[in-house]
mmCIF file of C-alpha atoms in Angstrom:
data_model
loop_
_atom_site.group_PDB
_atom_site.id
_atom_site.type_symbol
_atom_site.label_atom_id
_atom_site.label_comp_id
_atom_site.label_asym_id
_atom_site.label_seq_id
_atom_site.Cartn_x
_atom_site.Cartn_y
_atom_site.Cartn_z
ATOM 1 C CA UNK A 1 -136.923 145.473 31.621
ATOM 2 C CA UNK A 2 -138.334 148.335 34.166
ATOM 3 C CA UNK A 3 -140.207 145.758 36.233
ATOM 4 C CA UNK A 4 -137.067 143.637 36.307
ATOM 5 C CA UNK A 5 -135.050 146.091 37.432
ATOM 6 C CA UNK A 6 -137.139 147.226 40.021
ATOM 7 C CA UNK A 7 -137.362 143.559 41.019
ATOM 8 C CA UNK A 8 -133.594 143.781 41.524
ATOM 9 C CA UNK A 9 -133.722 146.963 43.401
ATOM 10 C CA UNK A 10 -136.027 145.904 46.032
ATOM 11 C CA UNK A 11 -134.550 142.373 46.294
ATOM 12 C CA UNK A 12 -131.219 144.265 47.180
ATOM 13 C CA UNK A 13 -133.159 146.168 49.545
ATOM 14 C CA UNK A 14 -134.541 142.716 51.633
ATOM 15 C CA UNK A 15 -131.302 141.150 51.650
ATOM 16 C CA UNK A 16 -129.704 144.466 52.928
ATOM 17 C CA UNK A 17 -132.682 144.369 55.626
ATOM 18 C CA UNK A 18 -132.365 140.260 56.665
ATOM 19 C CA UNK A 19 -128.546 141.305 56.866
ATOM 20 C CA UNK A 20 -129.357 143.722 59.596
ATOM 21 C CA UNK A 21 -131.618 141.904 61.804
ATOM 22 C CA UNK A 22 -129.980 138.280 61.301
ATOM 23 C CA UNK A 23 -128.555 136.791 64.147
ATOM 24 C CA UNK A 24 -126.283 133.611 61.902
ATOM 25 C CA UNK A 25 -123.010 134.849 60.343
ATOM 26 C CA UNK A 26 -123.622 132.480 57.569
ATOM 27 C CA UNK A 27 -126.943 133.147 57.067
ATOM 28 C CA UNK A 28 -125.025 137.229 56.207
ATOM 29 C CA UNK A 29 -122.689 136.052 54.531
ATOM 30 C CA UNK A 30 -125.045 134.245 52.589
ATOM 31 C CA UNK A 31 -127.306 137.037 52.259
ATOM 32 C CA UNK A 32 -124.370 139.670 51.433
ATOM 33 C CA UNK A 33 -123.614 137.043 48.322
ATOM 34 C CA UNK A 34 -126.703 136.848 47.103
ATOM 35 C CA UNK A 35 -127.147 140.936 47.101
ATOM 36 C CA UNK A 36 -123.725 141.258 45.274
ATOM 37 C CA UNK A 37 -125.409 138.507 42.658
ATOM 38 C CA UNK A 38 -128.587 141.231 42.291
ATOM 39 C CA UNK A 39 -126.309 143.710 42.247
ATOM 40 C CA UNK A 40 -124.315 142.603 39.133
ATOM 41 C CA UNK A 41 -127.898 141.689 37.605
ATOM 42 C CA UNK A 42 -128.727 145.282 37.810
ATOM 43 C CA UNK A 43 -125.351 146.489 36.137
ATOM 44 C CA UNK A 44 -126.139 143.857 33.587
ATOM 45 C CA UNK A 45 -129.486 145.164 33.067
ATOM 46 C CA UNK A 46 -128.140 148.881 32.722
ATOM 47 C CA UNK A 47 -125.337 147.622 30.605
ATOM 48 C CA UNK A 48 -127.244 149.195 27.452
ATOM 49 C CA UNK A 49 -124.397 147.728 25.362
ATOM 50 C CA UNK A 50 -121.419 149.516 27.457
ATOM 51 C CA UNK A 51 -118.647 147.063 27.777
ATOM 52 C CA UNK A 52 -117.415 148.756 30.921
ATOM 53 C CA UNK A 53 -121.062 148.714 32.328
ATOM 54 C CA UNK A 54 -120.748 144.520 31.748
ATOM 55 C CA UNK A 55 -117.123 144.035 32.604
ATOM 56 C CA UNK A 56 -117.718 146.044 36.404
ATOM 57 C CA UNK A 57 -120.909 143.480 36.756
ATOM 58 C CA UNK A 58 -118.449 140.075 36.267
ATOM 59 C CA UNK A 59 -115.900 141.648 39.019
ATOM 60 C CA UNK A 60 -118.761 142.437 41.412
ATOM 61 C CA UNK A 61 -120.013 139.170 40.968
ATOM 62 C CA UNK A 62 -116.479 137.328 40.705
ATOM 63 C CA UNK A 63 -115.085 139.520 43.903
ATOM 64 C CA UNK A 64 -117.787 140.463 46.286
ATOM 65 C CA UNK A 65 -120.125 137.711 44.821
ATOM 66 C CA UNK A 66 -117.636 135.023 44.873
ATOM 67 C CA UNK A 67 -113.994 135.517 46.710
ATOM 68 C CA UNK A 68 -114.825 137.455 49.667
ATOM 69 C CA UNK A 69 -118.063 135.480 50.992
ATOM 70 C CA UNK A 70 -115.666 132.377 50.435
ATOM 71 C CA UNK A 71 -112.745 134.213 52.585
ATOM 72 C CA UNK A 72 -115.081 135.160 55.091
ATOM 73 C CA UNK A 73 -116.355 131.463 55.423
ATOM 74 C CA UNK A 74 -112.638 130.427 55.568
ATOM 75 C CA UNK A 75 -112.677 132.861 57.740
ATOM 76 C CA UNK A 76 -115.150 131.963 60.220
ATOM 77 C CA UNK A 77 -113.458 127.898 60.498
ATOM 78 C CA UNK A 78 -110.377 129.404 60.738
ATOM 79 C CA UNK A 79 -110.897 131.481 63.968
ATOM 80 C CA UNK A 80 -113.234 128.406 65.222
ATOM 81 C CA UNK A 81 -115.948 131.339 66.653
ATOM 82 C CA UNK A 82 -119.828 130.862 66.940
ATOM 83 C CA UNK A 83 -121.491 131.800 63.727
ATOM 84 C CA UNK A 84 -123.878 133.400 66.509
ATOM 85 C CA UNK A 85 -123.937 137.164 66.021
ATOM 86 C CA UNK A 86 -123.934 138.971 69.869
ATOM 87 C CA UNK A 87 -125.430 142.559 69.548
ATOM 88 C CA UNK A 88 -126.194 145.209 72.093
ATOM 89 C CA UNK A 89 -129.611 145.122 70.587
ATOM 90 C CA UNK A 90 -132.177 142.557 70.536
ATOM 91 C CA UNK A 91 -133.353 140.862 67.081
ATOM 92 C CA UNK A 92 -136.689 142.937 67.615
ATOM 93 C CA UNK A 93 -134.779 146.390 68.661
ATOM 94 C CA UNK A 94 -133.097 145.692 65.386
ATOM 95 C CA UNK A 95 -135.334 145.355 63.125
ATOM 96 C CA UNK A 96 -137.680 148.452 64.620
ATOM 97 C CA UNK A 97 -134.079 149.899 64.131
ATOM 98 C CA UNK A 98 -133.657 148.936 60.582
ATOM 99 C CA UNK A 99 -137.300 150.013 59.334
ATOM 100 C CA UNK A 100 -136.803 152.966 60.955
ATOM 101 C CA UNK A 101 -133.421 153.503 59.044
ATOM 102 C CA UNK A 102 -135.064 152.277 56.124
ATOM 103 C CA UNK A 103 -138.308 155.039 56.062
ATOM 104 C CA UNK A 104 -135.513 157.617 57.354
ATOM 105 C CA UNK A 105 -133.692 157.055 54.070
ATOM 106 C CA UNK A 106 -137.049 156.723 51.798
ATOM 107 C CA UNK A 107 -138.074 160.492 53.121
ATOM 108 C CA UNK A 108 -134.776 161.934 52.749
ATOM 109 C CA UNK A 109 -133.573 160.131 49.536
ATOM 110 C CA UNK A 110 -135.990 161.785 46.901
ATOM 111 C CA UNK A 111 -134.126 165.476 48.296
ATOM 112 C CA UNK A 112 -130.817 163.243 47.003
ATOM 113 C CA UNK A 113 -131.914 163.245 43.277
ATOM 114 C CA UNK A 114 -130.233 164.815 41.030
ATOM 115 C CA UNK A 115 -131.345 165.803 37.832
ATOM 116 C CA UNK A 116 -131.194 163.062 35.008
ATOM 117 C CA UNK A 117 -130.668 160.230 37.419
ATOM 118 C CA UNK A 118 -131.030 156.798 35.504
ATOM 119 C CA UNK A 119 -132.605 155.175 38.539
ATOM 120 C CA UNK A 120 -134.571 157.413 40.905
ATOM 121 C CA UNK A 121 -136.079 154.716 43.097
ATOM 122 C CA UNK A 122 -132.980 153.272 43.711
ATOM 123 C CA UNK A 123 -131.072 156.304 45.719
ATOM 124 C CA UNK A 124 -133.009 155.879 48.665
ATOM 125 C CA UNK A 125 -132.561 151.837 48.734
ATOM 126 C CA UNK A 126 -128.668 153.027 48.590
ATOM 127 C CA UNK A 127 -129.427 155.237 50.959
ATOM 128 C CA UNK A 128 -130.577 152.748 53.295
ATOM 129 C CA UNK A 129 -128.029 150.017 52.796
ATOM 130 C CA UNK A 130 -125.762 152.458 53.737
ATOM 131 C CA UNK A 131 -127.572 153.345 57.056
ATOM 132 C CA UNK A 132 -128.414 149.578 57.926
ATOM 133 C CA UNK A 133 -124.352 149.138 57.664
ATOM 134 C CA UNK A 134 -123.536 151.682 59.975
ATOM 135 C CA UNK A 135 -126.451 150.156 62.532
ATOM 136 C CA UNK A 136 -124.604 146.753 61.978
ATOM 137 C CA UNK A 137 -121.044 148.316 62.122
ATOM 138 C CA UNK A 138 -122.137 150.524 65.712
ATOM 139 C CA UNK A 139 -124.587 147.177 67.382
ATOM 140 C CA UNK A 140 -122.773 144.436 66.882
ATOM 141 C CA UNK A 141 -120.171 143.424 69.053
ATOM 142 C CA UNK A 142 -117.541 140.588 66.836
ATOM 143 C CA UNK A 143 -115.441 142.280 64.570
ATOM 144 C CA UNK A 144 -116.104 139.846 62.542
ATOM 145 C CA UNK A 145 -119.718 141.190 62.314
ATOM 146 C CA UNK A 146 -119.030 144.639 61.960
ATOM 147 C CA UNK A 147 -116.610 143.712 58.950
ATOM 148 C CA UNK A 148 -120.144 142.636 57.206
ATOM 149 C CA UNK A 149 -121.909 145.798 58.306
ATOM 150 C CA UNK A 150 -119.246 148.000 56.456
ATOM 151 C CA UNK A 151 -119.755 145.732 52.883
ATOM 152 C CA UNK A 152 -123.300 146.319 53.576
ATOM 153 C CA UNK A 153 -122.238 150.280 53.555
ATOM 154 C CA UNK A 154 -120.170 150.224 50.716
ATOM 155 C CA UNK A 155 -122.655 148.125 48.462
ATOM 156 C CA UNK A 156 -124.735 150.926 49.365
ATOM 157 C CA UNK A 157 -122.643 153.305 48.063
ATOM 158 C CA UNK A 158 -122.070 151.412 44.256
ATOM 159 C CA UNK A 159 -125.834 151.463 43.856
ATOM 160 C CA UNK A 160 -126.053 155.296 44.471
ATOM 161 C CA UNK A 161 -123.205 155.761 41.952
ATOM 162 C CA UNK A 162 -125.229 153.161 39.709
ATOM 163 C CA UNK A 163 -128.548 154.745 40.481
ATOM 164 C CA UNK A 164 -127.262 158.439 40.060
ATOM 165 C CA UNK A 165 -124.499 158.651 37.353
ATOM 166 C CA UNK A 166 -124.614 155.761 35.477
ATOM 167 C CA UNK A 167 -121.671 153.897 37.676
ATOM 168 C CA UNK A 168 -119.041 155.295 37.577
ATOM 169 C CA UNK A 169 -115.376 154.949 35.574
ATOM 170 C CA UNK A 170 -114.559 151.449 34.786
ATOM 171 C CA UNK A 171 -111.266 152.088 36.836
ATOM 172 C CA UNK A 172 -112.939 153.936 39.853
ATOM 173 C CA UNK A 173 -115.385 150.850 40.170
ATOM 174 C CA UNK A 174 -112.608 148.418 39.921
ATOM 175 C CA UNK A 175 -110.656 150.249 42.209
ATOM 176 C CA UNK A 176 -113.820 149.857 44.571
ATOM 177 C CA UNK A 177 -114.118 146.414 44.401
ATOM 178 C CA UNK A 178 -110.155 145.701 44.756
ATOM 179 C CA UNK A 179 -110.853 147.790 48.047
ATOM 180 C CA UNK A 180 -113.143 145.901 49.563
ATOM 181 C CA UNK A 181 -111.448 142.625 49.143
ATOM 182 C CA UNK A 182 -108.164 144.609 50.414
ATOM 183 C CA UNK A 183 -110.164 146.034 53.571
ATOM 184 C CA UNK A 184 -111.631 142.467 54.317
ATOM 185 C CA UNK A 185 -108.353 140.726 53.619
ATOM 186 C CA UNK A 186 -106.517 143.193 56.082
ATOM 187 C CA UNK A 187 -109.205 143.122 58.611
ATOM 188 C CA UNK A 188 -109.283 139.475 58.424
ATOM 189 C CA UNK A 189 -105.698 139.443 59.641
ATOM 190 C CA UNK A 190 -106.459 141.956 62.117
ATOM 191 C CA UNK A 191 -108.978 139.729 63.415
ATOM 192 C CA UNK A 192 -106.471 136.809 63.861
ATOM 193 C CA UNK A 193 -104.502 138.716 66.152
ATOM 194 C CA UNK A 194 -107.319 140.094 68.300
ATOM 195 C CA UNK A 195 -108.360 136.193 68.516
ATOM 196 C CA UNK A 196 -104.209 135.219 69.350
ATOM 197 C CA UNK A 197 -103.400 137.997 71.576
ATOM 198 C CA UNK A 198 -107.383 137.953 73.628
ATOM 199 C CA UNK A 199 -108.342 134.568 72.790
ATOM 200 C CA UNK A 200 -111.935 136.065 71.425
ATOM 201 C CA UNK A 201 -113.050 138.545 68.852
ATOM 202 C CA UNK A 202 -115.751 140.800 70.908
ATOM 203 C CA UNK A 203 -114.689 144.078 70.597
ATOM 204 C CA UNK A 204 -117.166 145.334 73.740
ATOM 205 C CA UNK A 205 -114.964 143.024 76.136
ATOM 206 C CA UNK A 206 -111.752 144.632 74.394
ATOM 207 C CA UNK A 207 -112.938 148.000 75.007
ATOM 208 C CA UNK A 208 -113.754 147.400 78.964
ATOM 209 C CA UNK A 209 -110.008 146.490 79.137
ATOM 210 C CA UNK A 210 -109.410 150.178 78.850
ATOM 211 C CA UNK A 211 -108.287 151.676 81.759
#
């Protein structure tokens, strides 16, 4: 059981990594699915027999393994955009970027342990997801794109509450998950009116609109 679960934890890890320095929006969306699949693997795996342990698993999987990569695909034909992701950064920049993120988050994230956590190696893999999502959410310039850095972010989050506390409340991680389909939902309308009113969905020429 300990190797598999390390297995999971760095596979999350990779995905979270390929997510940052991809340059195909389906080949993130993809990867995003696949990490939420790991992800309710690992809650599986720490289940030990708690039903609320299981039950948060089959919504991660259902909403953020399931729904929302199939919105965002919708998504994507909807809005008729390039599955090309434009960033100020080149694929290289990125990924020195992203491993430099990544050992940031490995040097800080023992100092992040607390006492009886269930899964120290995993708090600096959170760590990083979360760091790799803000790159993605700050470098990229379609909203569409940035939408995928913050899921990156807030999976990063769930495995630090996995990896520190046992998960949290059964409610509190529903709650999360209903969140993040509500915040891609909502930003997927948004999204539809940048594209009506501007005719595109780069937020970099938005901004040099400003006066």
């Amino acid at each position: 059981m300990e190797v598999t679960v390390k297995s999971l934890v760095w596979g999350i890890l990779a995905l979270g990594f390929l997510m940052a320095g991809r340059r195909s929006l389906g080949a993130i969306i993809r990867f995003y699915a696949l990490q939420n699949l790991l992800l309710g693997l690992l809650a599986f795996d720490l289940a030990q027999g708690e039903a609320h342990f299981i039950l948060a698993g089959a919504v991660l999987l259902l909403v953020k393994g399931l729904l929302i990569p199939w919105y965002l695909f919708w998504l994507l034909d909807r809005l008729e955009i390039s599955h090309e992701v434009e960033s100020y950064l080149s694929v290289t920049l990125s990924l020195m970027a992203g491993g430099g993120l990544v050992a940031l988050a490995f040097q800080l994230g023992r100092r992040f342990v607390i006492p009886g956590a269930i899964l120290p190696e995993a708090v600096p893999v959170g760590l990083s997801l979360i760091l790799l999502g803000m790159l993605s959410m700050v470098s990229r310039k379609k909203a569409i794109s940035q939408v995928m850095g913050f899921l990156g972010l807030e999976n990063g989050v769930f495995i630090l509450a996995l990896a520190e506390s046992h998960g949290l409340p059964l409610f509190v991680e529903l709650g999360v998950a209903l969140d993040a389909f509500a915040a891609v939902f909502l930003s997927g309308l948004l999204i539809f009116r940048i594209k009506e009113t501007f005719g595109h969905v780069d937020t970099a020429r938005i901004r040099s609109l400003k006066g």
